[in-house]
JSON list of C-alpha atoms in Angstrom, two decimals:
[
{"chain": "A", "resi": 1, "resn": "MET", "atom": "CA", "xyz": [82.05, 68.93, 154.54]},
{"chain": "A", "resi": 2, "resn": "HIS", "atom": "CA", "xyz": [78.53, 70.27, 153.89]},
{"chain": "A", "resi": 3, "resn": "VAL", "atom": "CA", "xyz": [76.29, 67.40, 151.55]},
{"chain": "A", "resi": 4, "resn": "VAL", "atom": "CA", "xyz": [73.58, 69.05, 149.42]},
{"chain": "A", "resi": 5, "resn": "PRO", "atom": "CA", "xyz": [70.22, 66.75, 149.53]},
{"chain": "A", "resi": 6, "resn": "LEU", "atom": "CA", "xyz": [70.22, 65.22, 145.83]},
{"chain": "A", "resi": 7, "resn": "HIS", "atom": "CA", "xyz": [66.23, 67.28, 146.45]},
{"chain": "A", "resi": 8, "resn": "ALA", "atom": "CA", "xyz": [67.68, 70.48, 147.53]},
{"chain": "A", "resi": 9, "resn": "MET", "atom": "CA", "xyz": [69.80, 70.62, 144.76]},
{"chain": "A", "resi": 10, "resn": "ALA", "atom": "CA", "xyz": [66.92, 69.17, 142.10]},
{"chain": "A", "resi": 11, "resn": "ASP", "atom": "CA", "xyz": [64.82, 71.96, 143.80]},
{"chain": "A", "resi": 12, "resn": "ARG", "atom": "CA", "xyz": [67.46, 74.72, 143.22]},
{"chain": "A", "resi": 13, "resn": "GLU", "atom": "CA", "xyz": [68.44, 73.56, 139.44]},
{"chain": "A", "resi": 14, "resn": "ARG", "atom": "CA", "xyz": [66.41, 71.34, 137.86]},
{"chain": "A", "resi": 15, "resn": "LEU", "atom": "CA", "xyz": [65.11, 67.70, 138.92]},
{"chain": "A", "resi": 16, "resn": "HIS", "atom": "CA", "xyz": [67.57, 64.53, 137.60]},
{"chain": "A", "resi": 17, "resn": "THR", "atom": "CA", "xyz": [66.98, 62.26, 135.29]},
{"chain": "A", "resi": 18, "resn": "ASN", "atom": "CA", "xyz": [66.44, 58.16, 136.53]},
{"chain": "A", "resi": 19, "resn": "THR", "atom": "CA", "xyz": [69.16, 57.09, 134.20]},
{"chain": "A", "resi": 20, "resn": "GLU", "atom": "CA", "xyz": [71.21, 59.81, 135.94]},
{"chain": "A", "resi": 21, "resn": "ILE", "atom": "CA", "xyz": [70.43, 59.33, 139.24]},
{"chain": "A", "resi": 22, "resn": "TYR", "atom": "CA", "xyz": [71.62, 54.98, 138.06]},
{"chain": "A", "resi": 23, "resn": "ASP", "atom": "CA", "xyz": [74.66, 56.41, 136.48]},
{"chain": "A", "resi": 24, "resn": "ALA", "atom": "CA", "xyz": [76.15, 58.30, 139.73]},
{"chain": "A", "resi": 25, "resn": "LEU", "atom": "CA", "xyz": [74.97, 55.61, 141.57]},
{"chain": "A", "resi": 26, "resn": "LEU", "atom": "CA", "xyz": [76.78, 53.13, 139.51]},
{"chain": "A", "resi": 27, "resn": "LYS", "atom": "CA", "xyz": [79.77, 55.41, 140.29]},
{"chain": "A", "resi": 28, "resn": "ALA", "atom": "CA", "xyz": [79.41, 55.38, 143.59]},
{"chain": "A", "resi": 29, "resn": "HIS", "atom": "CA", "xyz": [78.91, 51.82, 143.81]},
{"chain": "A", "resi": 30, "resn": "HIS", "atom": "CA", "xyz": [82.52, 51.89, 142.03]},
{"chain": "A", "resi": 31, "resn": "ASP", "atom": "CA", "xyz": [84.43, 54.62, 143.26]},
{"chain": "A", "resi": 32, "resn": "LEU", "atom": "CA", "xyz": [83.15, 52.33, 146.90]},
{"chain": "A", "resi": 33, "resn": "THR", "atom": "CA", "xyz": [84.40, 49.47, 145.73]},
{"chain": "A", "resi": 34, "resn": "GLU", "atom": "CA", "xyz": [87.93, 50.92, 145.39]},
{"chain": "A", "resi": 35, "resn": "LEU", "atom": "CA", "xyz": [87.95, 51.10, 149.34]},
{"chain": "A", "resi": 36, "resn": "ARG", "atom": "CA", "xyz": [90.72, 49.65, 151.46]},
{"chain": "A", "resi": 37, "resn": "PRO", "atom": "CA", "xyz": [88.20, 50.06, 154.53]},
{"chain": "A", "resi": 38, "resn": "ALA", "atom": "CA", "xyz": [90.82, 49.01, 158.21]},
{"chain": "A", "resi": 39, "resn": "THR", "atom": "CA", "xyz": [88.08, 47.86, 160.05]},
{"chain": "A", "resi": 40, "resn": "ARG", "atom": "CA", "xyz": [85.69, 45.50, 160.12]},
{"chain": "A", "resi": 41, "resn": "GLU", "atom": "CA", "xyz": [83.38, 48.41, 161.03]},
{"chain": "A", "resi": 42, "resn": "GLY", "atom": "CA", "xyz": [84.13, 50.29, 158.24]},
{"chain": "A", "resi": 43, "resn": "GLN", "atom": "CA", "xyz": [83.98, 47.45, 155.87]},
{"chain": "A", "resi": 44, "resn": "GLY", "atom": "CA", "xyz": [80.10, 47.00, 157.18]},
{"chain": "A", "resi": 45, "resn": "ALA", "atom": "CA", "xyz": [80.06, 50.92, 156.43]},
{"chain": "A", "resi": 46, "resn": "VAL", "atom": "CA", "xyz": [80.75, 49.96, 152.70]},
{"chain": "A", "resi": 47, "resn": "GLU", "atom": "CA", "xyz": [78.72, 47.59, 152.16]},
{"chain": "A", "resi": 48, "resn": "MET", "atom": "CA", "xyz": [75.32, 48.05, 153.23]},
{"chain": "A", "resi": 49, "resn": "VAL", "atom": "CA", "xyz": [75.75, 51.37, 150.87]},
{"chain": "A", "resi": 50, "resn": "ARG", "atom": "CA", "xyz": [76.83, 48.78, 148.19]},
{"chain": "A", "resi": 51, "resn": "MET", "atom": "CA", "xyz": [74.08, 46.33, 149.23]},
{"chain": "A", "resi": 52, "resn": "THR", "atom": "CA", "xyz": [71.79, 49.58, 149.33]},
{"chain": "A", "resi": 53, "resn": "ILE", "atom": "CA", "xyz": [72.57, 51.67, 146.10]},
{"chain": "A", "resi": 54, "resn": "VAL", "atom": "CA", "xyz": [72.08, 47.80, 144.33]},
{"chain": "A", "resi": 55, "resn": "ALA", "atom": "CA", "xyz": [69.09, 47.41, 145.04]},
{"chain": "A", "resi": 56, "resn": "SER", "atom": "CA", "xyz": [68.31, 51.46, 143.94]},
{"chain": "A", "resi": 57, "resn": "ASN", "atom": "CA", "xyz": [69.19, 50.37, 141.26]},
{"chain": "A", "resi": 58, "resn": "SER", "atom": "CA", "xyz": [67.63, 47.18, 140.35]},
{"chain": "A", "resi": 59, "resn": "ALA", "atom": "CA", "xyz": [64.03, 49.25, 141.33]},
{"chain": "A", "resi": 60, "resn": "LEU", "atom": "CA", "xyz": [65.34, 52.33, 139.17]},
{"chain": "A", "resi": 61, "resn": "LEU", "atom": "CA", "xyz": [65.34, 49.53, 136.10]},
{"chain": "A", "resi": 62, "resn": "ARG", "atom": "CA", "xyz": [61.84, 48.47, 137.04]},
{"chain": "A", "resi": 63, "resn": "VAL", "atom": "CA", "xyz": [60.89, 52.00, 136.89]},
{"chain": "A", "resi": 64, "resn": "GLU", "atom": "CA", "xyz": [62.32, 52.17, 133.17]},
{"chain": "A", "resi": 65, "resn": "GLN", "atom": "CA", "xyz": [61.46, 49.00, 132.06]},
{"chain": "A", "resi": 66, "resn": "LYS", "atom": "CA", "xyz": [57.99, 49.47, 132.98]},
{"chain": "A", "resi": 67, "resn": "GLN", "atom": "CA", "xyz": [58.20, 53.04, 131.16]},
{"chain": "A", "resi": 68, "resn": "ALA", "atom": "CA", "xyz": [59.44, 51.01, 128.23]},
{"chain": "A", "resi": 69, "resn": "ASP", "atom": "CA", "xyz": [56.75, 48.40, 128.41]},
{"chain": "A", "resi": 70, "resn": "ARG", "atom": "CA", "xyz": [53.89, 50.91, 128.21]},
{"chain": "A", "resi": 71, "resn": "ARG", "atom": "CA", "xyz": [55.98, 52.88, 126.18]},
{"chain": "A", "resi": 72, "resn": "HIS", "atom": "CA", "xyz": [55.89, 50.18, 123.70]},
{"chain": "A", "resi": 73, "resn": "ASP", "atom": "CA", "xyz": [52.27, 48.69, 124.20]},
{"chain": "A", "resi": 74, "resn": "ASP", "atom": "CA", "xyz": [51.47, 52.61, 123.55]},
{"chain": "A", "resi": 75, "resn": "ASP", "atom": "CA", "xyz": [53.19, 52.25, 119.83]},
{"chain": "A", "resi": 76, "resn": "ALA", "atom": "CA", "xyz": [51.64, 49.30, 119.06]},
{"chain": "A", "resi": 77, "resn": "ALA", "atom": "CA", "xyz": [48.14, 50.48, 119.41]},
{"chain": "A", "resi": 78, "resn": "ALA", "atom": "CA", "xyz": [48.69, 53.29, 117.29]},
{"chain": "A", "resi": 79, "resn": "ILE", "atom": "CA", "xyz": [50.41, 50.92, 115.08]},
{"chain": "A", "resi": 80, "resn": "GLY", "atom": "CA", "xyz": [46.99, 48.97, 115.01]},
{"chain": "A", "resi": 81, "resn": "GLU", "atom": "CA", "xyz": [44.91, 52.25, 114.65]},
{"chain": "A", "resi": 82, "resn": "ALA", "atom": "CA", "xyz": [46.53, 53.78, 112.05]},
{"chain": "A", "resi": 83, "resn": "MET", "atom": "CA", "xyz": [46.40, 50.50, 109.82]},
{"chain": "A", "resi": 84, "resn": "GLU", "atom": "CA", "xyz": [42.53, 49.88, 111.07]},
{"chain": "A", "resi": 85, "resn": "ARG", "atom": "CA", "xyz": [42.01, 53.02, 109.01]},
{"chain": "A", "resi": 86, "resn": "ALA", "atom": "CA", "xyz": [44.55, 52.63, 106.27]},
{"chain": "A", "resi": 87, "resn": "PHE", "atom": "CA", "xyz": [42.99, 49.31, 105.70]},
{"chain": "A", "resi": 88, "resn": "PRO", "atom": "CA", "xyz": [39.62, 48.99, 106.55]},
{"chain": "A", "resi": 89, "resn": "PRO", "atom": "CA", "xyz": [37.76, 46.14, 106.59]},
{"chain": "A", "resi": 90, "resn": "LYS", "atom": "CA", "xyz": [35.59, 45.29, 103.63]},
{"chain": "A", "resi": 91, "resn": "ALA", "atom": "CA", "xyz": [32.18, 44.49, 104.35]},
{"chain": "A", "resi": 92, "resn": "GLY", "atom": "CA", "xyz": [31.36, 40.95, 105.83]},
{"chain": "A", "resi": 93, "resn": "GLN", "atom": "CA", "xyz": [34.23, 40.82, 107.17]},
{"chain": "A", "resi": 94, "resn": "ASP", "atom": "CA", "xyz": [36.12, 41.49, 111.26]}
]
C-alpha cells in the first residue's frame, strides 16, 4: 500500500483546517483503541501512536483557543470603537 503524506495531498487538492486534522486524528485514535495487539511490541507501538495523537490534538486545540481569543479581543475592540463613535464623551468627560 502506498501512503501519500498529508502535505503532498494538500498540495494537490487543498489545505486542511486544524479542525479537519483534529477530526481525522480523533478517528485514528478511536480506531487504534479498537486494535488488540498480540505482542508487547505491538501494544507499545499502538500506545506510542495514541499518545502522539493526543499530544498533537492538544496542540491543535491550544492554537484554536488562541485564535478564538484573538478574534474575541478584536471583536471587543471593534465594539468599543463603535460605541465611542455612536456615543462620544460629552465635553469635560473622559
